[in-house]
PDB file of C-alpha atoms in Angstrom:
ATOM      1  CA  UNK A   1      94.568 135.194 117.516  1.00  0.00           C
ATOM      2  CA  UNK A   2      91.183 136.389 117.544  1.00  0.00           C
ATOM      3  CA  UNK A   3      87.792 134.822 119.248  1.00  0.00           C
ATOM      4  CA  UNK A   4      86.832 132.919 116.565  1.00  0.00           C
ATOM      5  CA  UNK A   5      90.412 131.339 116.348  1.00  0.00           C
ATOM      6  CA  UNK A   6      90.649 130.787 119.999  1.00  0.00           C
ATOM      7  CA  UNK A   7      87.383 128.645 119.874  1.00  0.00           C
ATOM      8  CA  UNK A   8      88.380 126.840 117.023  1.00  0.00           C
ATOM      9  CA  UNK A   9      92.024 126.326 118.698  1.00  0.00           C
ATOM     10  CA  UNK A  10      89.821 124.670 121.695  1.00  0.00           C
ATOM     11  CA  UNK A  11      87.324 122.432 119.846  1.00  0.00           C
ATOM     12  CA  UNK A  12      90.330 120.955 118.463  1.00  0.00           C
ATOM     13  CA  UNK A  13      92.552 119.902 121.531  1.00  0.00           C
ATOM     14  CA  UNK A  14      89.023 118.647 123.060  1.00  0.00           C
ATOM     15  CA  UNK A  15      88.885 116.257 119.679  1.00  0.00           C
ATOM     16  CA  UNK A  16      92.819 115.697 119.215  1.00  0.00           C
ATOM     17  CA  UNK A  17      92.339 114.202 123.314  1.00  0.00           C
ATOM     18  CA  UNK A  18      90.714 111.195 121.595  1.00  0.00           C
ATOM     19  CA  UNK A  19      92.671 108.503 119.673  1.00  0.00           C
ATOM     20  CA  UNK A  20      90.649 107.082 117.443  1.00  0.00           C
ATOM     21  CA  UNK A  21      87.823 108.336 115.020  1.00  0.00           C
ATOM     22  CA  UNK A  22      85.362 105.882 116.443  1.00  0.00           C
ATOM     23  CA  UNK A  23      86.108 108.335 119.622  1.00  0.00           C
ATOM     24  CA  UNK A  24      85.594 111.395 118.283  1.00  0.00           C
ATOM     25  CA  UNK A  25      82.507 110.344 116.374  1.00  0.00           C
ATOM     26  CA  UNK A  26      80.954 109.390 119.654  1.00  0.00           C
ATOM     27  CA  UNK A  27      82.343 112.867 121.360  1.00  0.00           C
ATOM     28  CA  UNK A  28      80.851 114.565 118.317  1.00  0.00           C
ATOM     29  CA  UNK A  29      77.184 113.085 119.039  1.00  0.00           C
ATOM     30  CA  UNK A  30      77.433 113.652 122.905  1.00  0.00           C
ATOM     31  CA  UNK A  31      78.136 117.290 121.809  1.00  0.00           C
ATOM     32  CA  UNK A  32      74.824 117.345 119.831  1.00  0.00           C
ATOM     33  CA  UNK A  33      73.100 116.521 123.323  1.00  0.00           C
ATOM     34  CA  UNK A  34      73.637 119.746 125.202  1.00  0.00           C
ATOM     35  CA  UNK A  35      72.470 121.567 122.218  1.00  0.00           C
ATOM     36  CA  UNK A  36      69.531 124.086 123.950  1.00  0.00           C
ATOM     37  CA  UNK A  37      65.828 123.577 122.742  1.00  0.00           C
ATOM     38  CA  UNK A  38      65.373 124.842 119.182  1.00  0.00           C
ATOM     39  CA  UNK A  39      62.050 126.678 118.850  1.00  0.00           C
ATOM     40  CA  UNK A  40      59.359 124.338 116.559  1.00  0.00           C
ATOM     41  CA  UNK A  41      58.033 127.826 115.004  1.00  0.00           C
ATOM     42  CA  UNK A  42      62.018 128.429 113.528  1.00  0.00           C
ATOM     43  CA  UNK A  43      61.967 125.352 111.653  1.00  0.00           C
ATOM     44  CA  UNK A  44      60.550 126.953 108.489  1.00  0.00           C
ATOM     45  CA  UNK A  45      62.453 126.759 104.559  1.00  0.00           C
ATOM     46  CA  UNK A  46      64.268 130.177 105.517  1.00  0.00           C
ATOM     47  CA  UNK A  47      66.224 129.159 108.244  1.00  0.00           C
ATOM     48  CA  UNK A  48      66.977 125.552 106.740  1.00  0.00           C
ATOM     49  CA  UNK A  49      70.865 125.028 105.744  1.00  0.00           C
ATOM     50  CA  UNK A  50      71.356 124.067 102.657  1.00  0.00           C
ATOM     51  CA  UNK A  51      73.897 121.401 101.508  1.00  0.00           C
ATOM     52  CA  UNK A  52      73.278 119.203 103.945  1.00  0.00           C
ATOM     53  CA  UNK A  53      72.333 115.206 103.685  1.00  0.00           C
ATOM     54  CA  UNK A  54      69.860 116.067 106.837  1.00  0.00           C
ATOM     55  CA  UNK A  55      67.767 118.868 108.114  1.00  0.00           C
ATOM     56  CA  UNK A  56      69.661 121.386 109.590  1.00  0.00           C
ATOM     57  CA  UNK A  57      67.951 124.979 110.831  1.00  0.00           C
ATOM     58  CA  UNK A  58      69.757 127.797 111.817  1.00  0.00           C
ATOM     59  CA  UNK A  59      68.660 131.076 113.440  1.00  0.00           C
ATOM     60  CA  UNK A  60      70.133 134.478 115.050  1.00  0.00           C
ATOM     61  CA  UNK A  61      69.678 137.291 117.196  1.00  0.00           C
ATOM     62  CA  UNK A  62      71.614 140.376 117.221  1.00  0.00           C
ATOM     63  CA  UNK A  63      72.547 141.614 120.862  1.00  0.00           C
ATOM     64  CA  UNK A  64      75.175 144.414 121.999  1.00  0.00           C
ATOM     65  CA  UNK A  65      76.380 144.083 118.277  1.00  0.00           C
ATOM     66  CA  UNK A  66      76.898 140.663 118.500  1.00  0.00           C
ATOM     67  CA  UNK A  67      75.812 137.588 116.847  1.00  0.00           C
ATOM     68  CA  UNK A  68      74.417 134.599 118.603  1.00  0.00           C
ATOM     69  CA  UNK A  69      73.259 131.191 116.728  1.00  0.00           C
ATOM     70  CA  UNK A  70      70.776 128.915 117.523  1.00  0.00           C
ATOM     71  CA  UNK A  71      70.283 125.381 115.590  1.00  0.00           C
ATOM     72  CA  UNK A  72      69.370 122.386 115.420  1.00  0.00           C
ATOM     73  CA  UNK A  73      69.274 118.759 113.251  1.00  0.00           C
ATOM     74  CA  UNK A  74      67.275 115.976 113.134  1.00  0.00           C
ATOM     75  CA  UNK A  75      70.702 113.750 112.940  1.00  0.00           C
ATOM     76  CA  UNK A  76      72.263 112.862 116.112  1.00  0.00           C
ATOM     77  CA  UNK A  77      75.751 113.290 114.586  1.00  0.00           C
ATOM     78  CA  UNK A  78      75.027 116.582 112.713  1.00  0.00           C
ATOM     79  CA  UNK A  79      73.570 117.737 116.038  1.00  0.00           C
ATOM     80  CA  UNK A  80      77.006 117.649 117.615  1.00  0.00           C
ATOM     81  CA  UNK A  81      78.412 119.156 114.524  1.00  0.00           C
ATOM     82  CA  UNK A  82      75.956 122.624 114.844  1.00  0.00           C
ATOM     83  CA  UNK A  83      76.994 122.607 118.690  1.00  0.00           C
ATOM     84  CA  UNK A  84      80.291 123.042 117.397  1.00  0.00           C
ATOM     85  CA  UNK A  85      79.363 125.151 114.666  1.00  0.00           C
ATOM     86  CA  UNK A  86      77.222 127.541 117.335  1.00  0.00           C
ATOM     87  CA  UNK A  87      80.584 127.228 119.836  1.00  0.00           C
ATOM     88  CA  UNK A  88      82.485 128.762 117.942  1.00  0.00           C
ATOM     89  CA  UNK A  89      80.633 131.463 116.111  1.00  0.00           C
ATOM     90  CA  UNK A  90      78.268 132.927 118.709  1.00  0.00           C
ATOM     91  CA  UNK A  91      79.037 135.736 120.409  1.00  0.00           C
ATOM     92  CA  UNK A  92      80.889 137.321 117.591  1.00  0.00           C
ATOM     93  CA  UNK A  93      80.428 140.494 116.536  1.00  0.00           C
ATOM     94  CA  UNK A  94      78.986 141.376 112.701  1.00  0.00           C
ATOM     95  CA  UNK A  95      82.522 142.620 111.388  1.00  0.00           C
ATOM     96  CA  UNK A  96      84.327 139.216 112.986  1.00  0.00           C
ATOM     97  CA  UNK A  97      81.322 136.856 111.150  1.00  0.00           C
ATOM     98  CA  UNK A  98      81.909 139.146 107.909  1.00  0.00           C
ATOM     99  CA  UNK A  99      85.722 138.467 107.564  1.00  0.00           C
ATOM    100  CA  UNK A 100      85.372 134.679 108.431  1.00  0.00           C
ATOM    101  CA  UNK A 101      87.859 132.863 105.722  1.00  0.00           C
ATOM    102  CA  UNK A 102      88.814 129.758 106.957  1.00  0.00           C
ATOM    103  CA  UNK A 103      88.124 125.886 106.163  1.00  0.00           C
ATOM    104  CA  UNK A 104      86.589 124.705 109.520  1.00  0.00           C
ATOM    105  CA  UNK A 105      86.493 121.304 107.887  1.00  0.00           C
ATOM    106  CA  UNK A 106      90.353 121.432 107.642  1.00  0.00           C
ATOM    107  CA  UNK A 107      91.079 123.206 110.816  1.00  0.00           C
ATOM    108  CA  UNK A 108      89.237 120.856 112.680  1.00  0.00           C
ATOM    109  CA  UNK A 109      90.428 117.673 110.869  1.00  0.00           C
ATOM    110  CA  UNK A 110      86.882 116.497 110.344  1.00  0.00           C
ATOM    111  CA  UNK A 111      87.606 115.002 107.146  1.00  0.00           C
ATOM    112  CA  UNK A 112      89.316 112.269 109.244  1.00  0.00           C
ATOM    113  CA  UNK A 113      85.603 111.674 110.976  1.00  0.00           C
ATOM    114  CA  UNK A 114      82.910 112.515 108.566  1.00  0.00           C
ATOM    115  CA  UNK A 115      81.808 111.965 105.528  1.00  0.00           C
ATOM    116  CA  UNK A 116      81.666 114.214 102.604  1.00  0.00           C
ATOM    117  CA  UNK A 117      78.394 114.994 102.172  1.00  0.00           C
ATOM    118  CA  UNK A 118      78.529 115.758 106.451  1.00  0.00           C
ATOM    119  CA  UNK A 119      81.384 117.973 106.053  1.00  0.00           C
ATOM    120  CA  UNK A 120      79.183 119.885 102.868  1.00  0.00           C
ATOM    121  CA  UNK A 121      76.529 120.557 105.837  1.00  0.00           C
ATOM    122  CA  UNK A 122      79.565 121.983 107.820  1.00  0.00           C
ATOM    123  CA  UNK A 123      80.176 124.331 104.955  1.00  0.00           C
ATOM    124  CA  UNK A 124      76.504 125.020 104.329  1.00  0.00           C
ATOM    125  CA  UNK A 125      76.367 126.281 108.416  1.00  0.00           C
ATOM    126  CA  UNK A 126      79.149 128.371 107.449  1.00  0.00           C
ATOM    127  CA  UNK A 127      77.834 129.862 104.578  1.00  0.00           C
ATOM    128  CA  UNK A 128      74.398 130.369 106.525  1.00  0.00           C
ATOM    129  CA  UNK A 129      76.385 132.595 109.296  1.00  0.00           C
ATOM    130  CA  UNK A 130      78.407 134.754 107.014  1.00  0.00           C
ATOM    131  CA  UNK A 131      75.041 135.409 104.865  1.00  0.00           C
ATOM    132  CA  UNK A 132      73.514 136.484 108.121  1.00  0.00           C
ATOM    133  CA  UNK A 133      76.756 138.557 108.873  1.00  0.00           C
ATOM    134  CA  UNK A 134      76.787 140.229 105.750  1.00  0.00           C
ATOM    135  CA  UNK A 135      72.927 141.027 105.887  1.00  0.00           C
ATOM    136  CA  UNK A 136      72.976 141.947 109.388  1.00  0.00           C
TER     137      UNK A 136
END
C-alpha cells in the first residue's frame, strides 16, 4: 500500500466512525475549517478547477521532488472536500501523482454524502493534480 493509499485508507475510517450522512456532511464542513489561508493573488482563471458547481482554486509547489497542494472554495462543504483532497495528495512525489488511477469518489463512499455535481468537483481536483503531475 503506498502513501496515497494509506491516506485514503485513513480519511475513510475517520468518515466510516460516523453513522449517519447527516454526520459526515457536518465532519466534511468542519474539515473545510482548518483549511490554511489561500493566497487572494492565486485565485486567478488558471488555478480555478473546473467541473465544479462552486469556485474551487488549486495551486502547487514543488519541494524535495515532491508535490504539495494548496486550495480553497468559496462553499463551506466543498471546503472540507479540498482539505481532503490536499490530505491525501500532498506530499507526494511527481511519479506517485502521475500514476494516480483510482475513483476517490468510490473509495471514499462519497456518493452516499454528496451530490453529483459535488462529487464532479471531486473529480475536477483530481484531474487538476495529475495535470500538474504530468506537467511538473
Amino acid at each position: 500500500m503506498n502513501n496515497i493509499e494509506k491516506r485514503v485508507e485513513n480519511i475513510k475510517e475517520d468518515l466510516d466512525f460516523f453513522e449517519d450522512e447527516l454526520s459526515k456532511y457536518e465532519y466534511i464542513i468542519d474539515l473545510g475549517k482548518k483549511l490554511e489561508e489561500f493566497n487572494e493573488a492565486d485565485k486567478i482563471p488558471e488555478n480555478i478547477v473546473h467541473g465544479c458547481t462552486s469556485q474551487v482554486w488549486l495551486t502547487h509547489e514543488i519541494k524535495d521532488g515532491k508535490m504539495y497542494f494548496h486550495g480553497t472554495s468559496d462553499a463551506i462543504i466543498v471546503k472540507g472536500l479540498v482539505y481532503m483532497i490536499l490530505q491525501i495528495f500532498s506530499d507526494s512525489t511527481i511519479e506517485e501523482l502521475k500514476e494516480i488511477d483510482m475513483d476517490i469518489v468510490h473509495e471514499l463512499k462519497l456518493s452516499e454524502i454528496i451530490t453529483p455535481n459535488r462529487q464532479s468537483g471531486v473529480i475536477g481536483m483530481m484531474k487538476k493534480i495529475k495535470e500538474y503531475a504530468l506537467n511538473a
